[in-house]
CSV table of C-alpha atoms in Angstrom, one decimal:
chain,number,residue,atom,x,y,z
A,171,MET,CA,-42.8,-20.0,-16.0
A,172,ILE,CA,-42.3,-17.2,-13.5
A,173,GLU,CA,-39.1,-15.4,-12.7
A,174,LYS,CA,-38.8,-13.2,-9.6
A,175,ALA,CA,-36.0,-11.6,-7.7
A,176,LYS,CA,-34.9,-12.7,-4.3
A,177,GLY,CA,-36.9,-10.8,-1.6
A,178,GLU,CA,-39.8,-10.0,-3.9
A,179,THR,CA,-43.3,-11.5,-3.8
A,180,ALA,CA,-44.4,-14.1,-6.4
A,181,TYR,CA,-48.0,-14.3,-7.5
A,182,LEU,CA,-49.0,-17.9,-8.5
A,183,PRO,CA,-52.4,-17.9,-10.3
A,184,CYS,CA,-54.9,-20.7,-10.0
A,185,LYS,CA,-58.5,-20.1,-11.1
A,186,PHE,CA,-61.2,-22.7,-11.6
A,187,THR,CA,-64.8,-23.0,-12.7
A,188,LEU,CA,-67.2,-25.6,-11.2
A,189,SER,CA,-69.7,-27.6,-13.2
A,190,PRO,CA,-73.3,-28.3,-12.0
A,191,GLU,CA,-72.4,-31.9,-11.5
A,192,ASP,CA,-69.8,-31.0,-8.9
A,193,GLN,CA,-71.7,-31.5,-5.7
A,194,GLY,CA,-69.0,-32.7,-3.2
A,195,PRO,CA,-67.0,-30.6,-0.7
A,196,LEU,CA,-64.4,-28.2,-2.1
A,197,ASP,CA,-60.8,-29.1,-1.4
A,198,ILE,CA,-57.8,-27.0,-2.6
A,199,GLU,CA,-54.2,-28.1,-2.2
A,200,TRP,CA,-50.9,-26.5,-3.2
A,201,LEU,CA,-47.8,-28.7,-3.6
A,202,LEU,CA,-44.2,-27.9,-4.1
A,203,SER,CA,-41.8,-30.1,-6.0
A,204,PRO,CA,-38.3,-28.7,-5.0
A,205,ALA,CA,-35.6,-28.3,-7.6
A,206,ASP,CA,-33.7,-31.0,-5.7
A,207,ASN,CA,-35.3,-34.1,-7.1
A,208,GLN,CA,-34.2,-36.0,-4.0
A,209,LYS,CA,-36.9,-34.3,-2.0
A,210,VAL,CA,-40.5,-35.5,-2.0
A,211,ASP,CA,-43.4,-33.2,-2.8
A,212,GLN,CA,-44.4,-31.0,0.0
A,213,VAL,CA,-47.9,-29.6,0.9
A,214,ILE,CA,-47.5,-25.9,1.5
A,215,ILE,CA,-51.1,-24.8,2.0
A,216,LEU,CA,-54.5,-26.5,2.1
A,217,TYR,CA,-58.2,-25.6,2.1
A,218,SER,CA,-60.6,-28.2,3.3
A,219,GLY,CA,-63.9,-28.1,5.2
A,220,ASP,CA,-64.1,-24.4,4.9
A,221,LYS,CA,-60.7,-24.0,6.8
A,222,ILE,CA,-57.2,-23.0,5.7
A,223,TYR,CA,-54.1,-24.8,6.8
A,224,ASP,CA,-50.8,-23.1,6.0
A,225,ASP,CA,-48.3,-24.6,8.5
A,226,TYR,CA,-47.4,-27.8,6.6
A,227,TYR,CA,-44.1,-26.7,5.2
A,228,GLN,CA,-41.6,-25.1,7.7
A,229,ASP,CA,-39.5,-23.3,5.0
A,230,LEU,CA,-42.6,-21.4,3.8
A,231,LYS,CA,-44.4,-20.9,7.1
A,232,GLY,CA,-45.8,-17.4,7.3
A,233,ARG,CA,-44.9,-16.6,3.7
A,234,VAL,CA,-47.6,-18.3,1.7
A,235,HIS,CA,-51.2,-17.0,1.6
A,236,PHE,CA,-54.4,-17.3,-0.6
A,237,THR,CA,-55.1,-14.1,-2.4
A,238,SER,CA,-58.9,-14.4,-2.2
A,239,ASN,CA,-61.0,-14.3,0.9
A,240,ASP,CA,-63.8,-16.4,-0.8
A,241,LEU,CA,-62.2,-19.5,-2.4
A,242,LYS,CA,-65.6,-20.8,-3.5
A,243,SER,CA,-65.7,-17.9,-6.0
A,244,GLY,CA,-63.2,-19.8,-8.2
A,245,ASP,CA,-59.9,-18.2,-7.2
A,246,ALA,CA,-57.3,-20.4,-5.5
A,247,SER,CA,-54.3,-18.2,-6.4
A,248,ILE,CA,-51.5,-17.7,-3.8
A,249,ASN,CA,-48.7,-15.2,-2.9
A,250,VAL,CA,-45.3,-16.3,-1.8
A,251,THR,CA,-43.6,-13.4,0.0
A,252,ASN,CA,-39.9,-12.6,0.7
A,253,LEU,CA,-38.7,-15.1,-1.9
A,254,GLN,CA,-35.6,-17.1,-1.2
A,255,LEU,CA,-33.4,-19.3,-3.4
A,256,SER,CA,-34.8,-22.3,-1.6
A,257,ASP,CA,-38.2,-21.5,-3.0
A,258,ILE,CA,-37.2,-22.5,-6.5
A,259,GLY,CA,-39.2,-25.4,-7.8
A,260,THR,CA,-42.5,-26.5,-9.4
A,261,TYR,CA,-45.7,-25.5,-7.7
A,262,GLN,CA,-48.9,-27.5,-8.4
A,263,CYS,CA,-52.4,-26.3,-7.6
A,264,LYS,CA,-55.1,-29.1,-7.2
A,265,VAL,CA,-58.8,-28.4,-7.0
A,266,LYS,CA,-61.2,-31.2,-6.0
A,267,LYS,CA,-65.1,-31.1,-5.9
A,268,ALA,CA,-66.4,-34.5,-6.6
A,269,PRO,CA,-66.7,-35.7,-9.1
A,270,GLY,CA,-64.6,-32.9,-10.6
A,271,VAL,CA,-60.8,-32.7,-10.3
A,272,GLY,CA,-58.4,-30.1,-11.8
A,273,ASN,CA,-54.7,-29.1,-11.5
A,274,LYS,CA,-52.2,-26.6,-12.7
A,275,LYS,CA,-48.3,-26.5,-12.5
A,276,ILE,CA,-46.1,-23.3,-12.3
A,277,GLN,CA,-42.3,-23.3,-12.6
A,278,LEU,CA,-40.9,-20.6,-10.2
A,279,THR,CA,-37.4,-19.3,-10.6
A,280,VAL,CA,-35.8,-17.0,-8.0
A,281,LEU,CA,-33.0,-14.8,-9.2
A,282,VAL,CA,-30.6,-12.5,-7.3
A,283,LYS,CA,-30.3,-8.9,-8.4
A,284,PRO,CA,-26.8,-7.5,-9.0
A,285,SER,CA,-25.8,-5.7,-5.8
A,286,GLY,CA,-22.7,-4.4,-4.0
A,287,THR,CA,-20.9,-3.7,-7.3
A,288,ARG,CA,-17.4,-2.3,-6.9
A,289,CYS,CA,-15.3,-0.5,-9.5
A,290,TYR,CA,-11.5,-0.3,-9.0
A,291,VAL,CA,-8.1,0.0,-10.7
A,292,ASP,CA,-5.8,-3.0,-10.6
A,293,GLY,CA,-2.3,-1.6,-11.1
A,294,SER,CA,-0.4,1.7,-11.1
A,295,GLU,CA,-2.2,4.7,-12.6
A,296,GLU,CA,1.0,6.2,-14.1
A,297,ILE,CA,1.8,7.3,-17.6
A,298,GLY,CA,3.2,4.4,-19.6
A,299,SER,CA,1.9,1.8,-17.2
A,300,ASP,CA,-0.4,-1.2,-17.8
A,301,PHE,CA,-3.4,-1.6,-15.5
A,302,LYS,CA,-7.0,-2.9,-15.5
A,303,LEU,CA,-10.4,-1.3,-14.8
A,304,LYS,CA,-12.5,-3.9,-13.0
A,305,CYS,CA,-16.3,-4.1,-12.3
A,306,GLU,CA,-17.3,-6.8,-9.8
A,307,PRO,CA,-20.8,-7.3,-8.3
A,308,LYS,CA,-20.9,-8.8,-4.8
A,309,GLU,CA,-23.9,-11.0,-5.9
A,310,GLY,CA,-26.1,-11.5,-8.8
A,311,SER,CA,-27.6,-14.4,-10.8
A,312,LEU,CA,-26.2,-15.3,-14.1
A,313,PRO,CA,-26.2,-14.3,-16.9
A,314,LEU,CA,-24.8,-10.9,-16.1
A,315,GLN,CA,-24.3,-8.1,-18.7
A,316,TYR,CA,-21.8,-5.3,-18.3
A,317,GLN,CA,-21.8,-1.8,-19.8
A,318,TRP,CA,-18.9,0.7,-19.3
A,319,GLN,CA,-19.3,4.4,-20.0
A,320,LYS,CA,-17.0,7.4,-19.7
A,321,LEU,CA,-19.0,10.2,-18.1
A,322,SER,CA,-16.6,13.1,-18.5
A,323,ASN,CA,-16.7,14.6,-22.0
A,324,SER,CA,-13.5,16.6,-21.8
A,325,GLN,CA,-11.6,13.9,-23.7
A,326,LYS,CA,-12.9,11.1,-26.0
A,327,LEU,CA,-12.6,7.5,-25.0
A,328,PRO,CA,-9.6,5.9,-26.7
A,329,ALA,CA,-10.5,3.6,-29.6
A,330,SER,CA,-8.6,0.7,-28.0
A,331,LEU,CA,-11.2,0.5,-25.2
A,332,LEU,CA,-14.3,0.5,-27.3
A,333,ALA,CA,-14.2,-3.2,-27.8
A,334,GLU,CA,-14.0,-3.9,-24.1
A,335,MET,CA,-16.9,-1.6,-22.9
A,336,THR,CA,-19.2,-4.6,-22.4
A,337,SER,CA,-16.6,-6.7,-20.4
A,338,PRO,CA,-16.2,-6.8,-16.7
A,339,VAL,CA,-12.5,-6.0,-17.1
A,340,ILE,CA,-11.0,-3.3,-19.3
A,341,SER,CA,-7.2,-3.7,-20.0
A,342,VAL,CA,-5.2,-0.5,-20.5
A,343,LYS,CA,-1.8,-0.7,-22.2
A,344,ASN,CA,0.8,2.1,-22.1
A,345,ALA,CA,-1.5,4.5,-20.4
A,346,THR,CA,-1.7,8.2,-21.3
A,347,THR,CA,-3.5,11.1,-19.8
A,348,GLU,CA,-6.4,10.8,-22.3
A,349,TYR,CA,-7.5,7.8,-20.2
A,350,SER,CA,-8.2,10.0,-17.2
A,351,GLY,CA,-11.8,10.7,-16.3
A,352,THR,CA,-14.9,9.3,-14.5
A,353,TYR,CA,-16.2,5.9,-15.6
A,354,SER,CA,-19.4,4.1,-14.8
A,355,CYS,CA,-20.1,0.4,-14.9
A,356,THR,CA,-23.7,-1.0,-15.0
A,357,VAL,CA,-24.3,-4.7,-14.3
A,358,THR,CA,-27.7,-6.1,-15.4
A,359,ASN,CA,-29.5,-9.4,-15.3
A,360,ARG,CA,-33.1,-10.4,-15.9
A,361,VAL,CA,-34.4,-9.2,-12.6
A,362,GLY,CA,-32.4,-6.0,-11.9
A,363,SER,CA,-29.3,-3.9,-12.2
A,364,ASP,CA,-26.6,-2.1,-10.2
A,365,GLN,CA,-24.0,0.5,-10.9
A,366,CYS,CA,-20.7,1.8,-9.6
A,367,LEU,CA,-18.4,4.8,-10.4
A,368,LEU,CA,-14.7,5.0,-10.9
A,369,ARG,CA,-12.4,8.1,-11.0
A,370,LEU,CA,-9.2,7.4,-13.1
A,371,ASP,CA,-6.3,9.9,-12.9
A,372,VAL,CA,-3.2,9.0,-15.0
A,373,VAL,CA,-0.2,10.9,-13.6
A,374,PRO,CA,3.5,11.1,-14.3
A,375,PRO,CA,5.7,8.4,-12.8
A,376,SER,CA,6.9,9.0,-9.2
A,377,ASN,CA,10.5,9.0,-8.1
A,378,ARG,CA,10.5,5.5,-6.7
A,379,ALA,CA,14.3,5.4,-6.2
A,380,GLY,CA,14.2,8.6,-4.0
A,381,THR,CA,11.2,7.2,-2.1
A,382,ILE,CA,12.9,3.9,-1.4
A,383,ALA,CA,16.2,5.7,-0.4
A,384,GLY,CA,14.3,8.0,2.0
A,385,ALA,CA,12.6,5.1,3.6
A,386,VAL,CA,15.9,3.2,4.1
A,387,VAL,CA,17.5,6.3,5.7
A,388,GLY,CA,14.5,6.8,7.9
A,389,ILE,CA,14.7,3.2,9.1
A,390,LEU,CA,18.4,3.4,9.8
A,391,LEU,CA,18.0,6.6,11.8
A,392,ALA,CA,15.2,5.0,13.8
A,393,LEU,CA,17.4,2.0,14.6
A,394,VAL,CA,20.3,4.3,15.7
A,395,LEU,CA,18.0,6.3,17.9
A,396,ILE,CA,16.6,3.1,19.5
A,397,GLY,CA,20.1,1.8,20.1
A,398,PHE,CA,21.2,5.1,21.7
A,399,ILE,CA,18.3,5.1,24.0
A,400,VAL,CA,18.9,1.4,25.0
A,401,PHE,CA,22.6,2.2,25.7
A,402,CYS,CA,21.8,5.2,27.9
A,403,CYS,CA,19.3,3.2,29.9
A,404,ARG,CA,21.7,0.4,30.5
A,405,LYS,CA,24.5,2.8,31.5
A,406,LYS,CA,22.2,4.6,34.0
A,407,ARG,CA,21.2,1.2,35.5
A,408,ARG,CA,24.9,0.2,35.9
A,409,GLU,CA,25.7,3.5,37.7
A,410,GLU,CA,22.7,3.2,40.0
A,411,LYS,CA,23.7,-0.4,40.8
A,412,TYR,CA,27.4,0.6,41.5
A,413,GLU,CA,26.3,3.5,43.9
A,414,LYS,CA,24.1,1.1,45.9
A,415,GLU,CA,27.0,-1.4,46.2
A,416,VAL,CA,29.4,1.2,47.4
A,417,HIS,CA,26.9,2.7,49.9
A,418,HIS,CA,26.3,-0.7,51.5
A,419,ASP,CA,29.9,-2.0,51.4
A,420,ILE,CA,31.5,-2.1,55.0
A,421,ARG,CA,35.3,-2.6,54.9
A,422,GLU,CA,36.4,-4.5,58.0
A,423,ASP,CA,40.1,-4.9,57.1
A,424,VAL,CA,41.0,-1.2,57.8
A,425,PRO,CA,41.8,-0.4,61.5
A,426,PRO,CA,40.2,2.7,63.1
A,427,PRO,CA,42.4,5.8,63.2
A,428,LYS,CA,44.4,6.6,66.3
A,429,SER,CA,42.9,8.9,68.9
A,430,ARG,CA,44.4,12.3,69.0
A,431,THR,CA,43.7,12.5,72.7
A,432,SER,CA,45.9,9.5,73.5
A,433,THR,CA,48.7,10.9,71.3
A,434,ALA,CA,48.7,14.2,72.9
A,435,ARG,CA,48.5,12.7,76.4
A,436,SER,CA,51.5,10.4,75.8
A,437,TYR,CA,53.5,13.3,74.3
A,438,ILE,CA,52.7,15.6,77.2
A,439,GLY,CA,53.6,12.8,79.8
A,440,SER,CA,57.0,12.3,78.2
A,441,ASN,CA,57.8,16.0,78.2
A,442,HIS,CA,56.7,16.3,81.8
A,443,SER,CA,59.2,13.7,82.9
A,444,SER,CA,61.9,15.3,80.9
A,445,LEU,CA,61.3,18.8,82.3
A,446,GLY,CA,61.3,17.5,85.8
A,447,SER,CA,65.0,16.5,85.5
A,448,MET,CA,66.1,19.8,84.0
A,449,SER,CA,68.4,22.3,85.8
A,450,PRO,CA,68.4,26.0,85.4
A,451,SER,CA,71.6,25.8,83.5
A,452,ASN,CA,70.2,23.9,80.6
A,453,MET,CA,66.7,25.2,80.7
A,454,GLU,CA,67.1,27.9,78.1
A,455,GLY,CA,68.6,25.8,75.5
A,456,TYR,CA,66.1,23.0,76.0
A,457,SER,CA,63.1,25.3,75.8
A,458,LYS,CA,64.3,26.5,72.4
A,459,THR,CA,64.8,23.1,71.0
A,460,GLN,CA,62.4,20.8,72.6
A,461,TYR,CA,59.2,22.9,72.1
A,462,ASN,CA,59.9,23.1,68.4
A,463,GLN,CA,59.8,19.3,68.2
A,464,VAL,CA,56.1,19.1,69.3
A,465,PRO,CA,53.8,18.2,66.3
A,466,SER,CA,51.9,21.3,65.3
A,467,GLU,CA,48.6,19.5,64.6
A,468,ASP,CA,48.5,17.9,68.0
A,469,PHE,CA,49.3,21.0,69.9
A,470,GLU,CA,47.4,23.6,68.0
A,471,ARG,CA,44.0,21.8,68.2
A,472,THR,CA,42.0,21.8,71.3
A,473,PRO,CA,41.5,18.2,72.7
A,474,GLN,CA,38.0,16.9,71.8
A,475,SER,CA,37.6,14.8,74.9
A,476,PRO,CA,36.1,16.8,77.8
A,477,THR,CA,37.7,14.4,80.3
A,478,LEU,CA,41.3,15.5,79.5
A,479,PRO,CA,42.5,18.1,82.1
A,480,PRO,CA,44.9,20.9,80.9
A,481,ALA,CA,48.6,20.0,81.5
A,482,LYS,CA,50.5,21.9,84.2
A,483,PHE,CA,54.2,22.3,84.4
A,484,LYS,CA,56.0,23.2,87.7
A,485,TYR,CA,59.8,23.5,88.4
A,486,ALA,CA,62.2,25.8,90.5
A,487,TYR,CA,65.6,27.0,90.2
A,488,LYS,CA,67.8,29.8,91.7
A,489,THR,CA,69.6,32.5,90.0
A,490,ASP,CA,71.4,35.4,91.6
A,491,GLY,CA,70.0,34.4,95.0
A,492,ILE,CA,66.3,34.7,93.8
A,493,THR,CA,64.2,31.5,93.7
A,494,VAL,CA,62.0,31.3,90.6
A,495,VAL,CA,59.0,29.0,90.6
């Protein structure tokens, strides 16, 4: 029986002694009977006619070799390198030299070393709390043995934990500060071991209510801020849309404003006809009353049209034998 770790090399011994009667050709054959009984025996390496054949079994191709360069010396031992779990089984060495025949069987077991071990705390590390110290290897062949140890010597390990120091899980009840410290966990099986470290700090309880309230207030403020931003964006979009509509709106139901030129021209024409029929006797009174009736905005502004000639007034009357034009 041989036990080896995965990835290691297994040495399978097979030594023989020839008798004087053995005169035939030397043949050496190694067979593998897999752990799965449903599979037939497989030839893994062969020596015959002074030649070595090692490509019979695909799963072991390139990983099985004779240890001796001179097989006729009586050493048919082999090495199986980079062991895998599929290599588990019974190996048989057969030596033939007629009329002599001999064989030997070896049971090979491949185990996996513990590796990837992780130590962690499952629970809240607060005073008065219950939690667990866990030690878990990622892989490793059974059986596994566990050994906890407190590395810091500032405080002694509580007596309640001593009974669980060889268990993968240590349960802590009503934790106190004396549990604080650095712990190590070593995992071991027949082919190797692995270790992990854990720092445990038991602290006073935190103000959970205040923390929750602060978180709720923060969330509400964030929602209000988001709502305000959305409102401002929508308001700005509405204003921009309204400005565009007003800018492009053409109102066709409002008539154009009256031309000031036509107004002034009609007013002047009417006054011209009135003045032509005046006599010197009523001219003074009319000039004082009629000119005051002319709208100030039409008379004070200069006509904008360059085609309108300035108005001229001409009349004559006699007074005291003098003609006034």
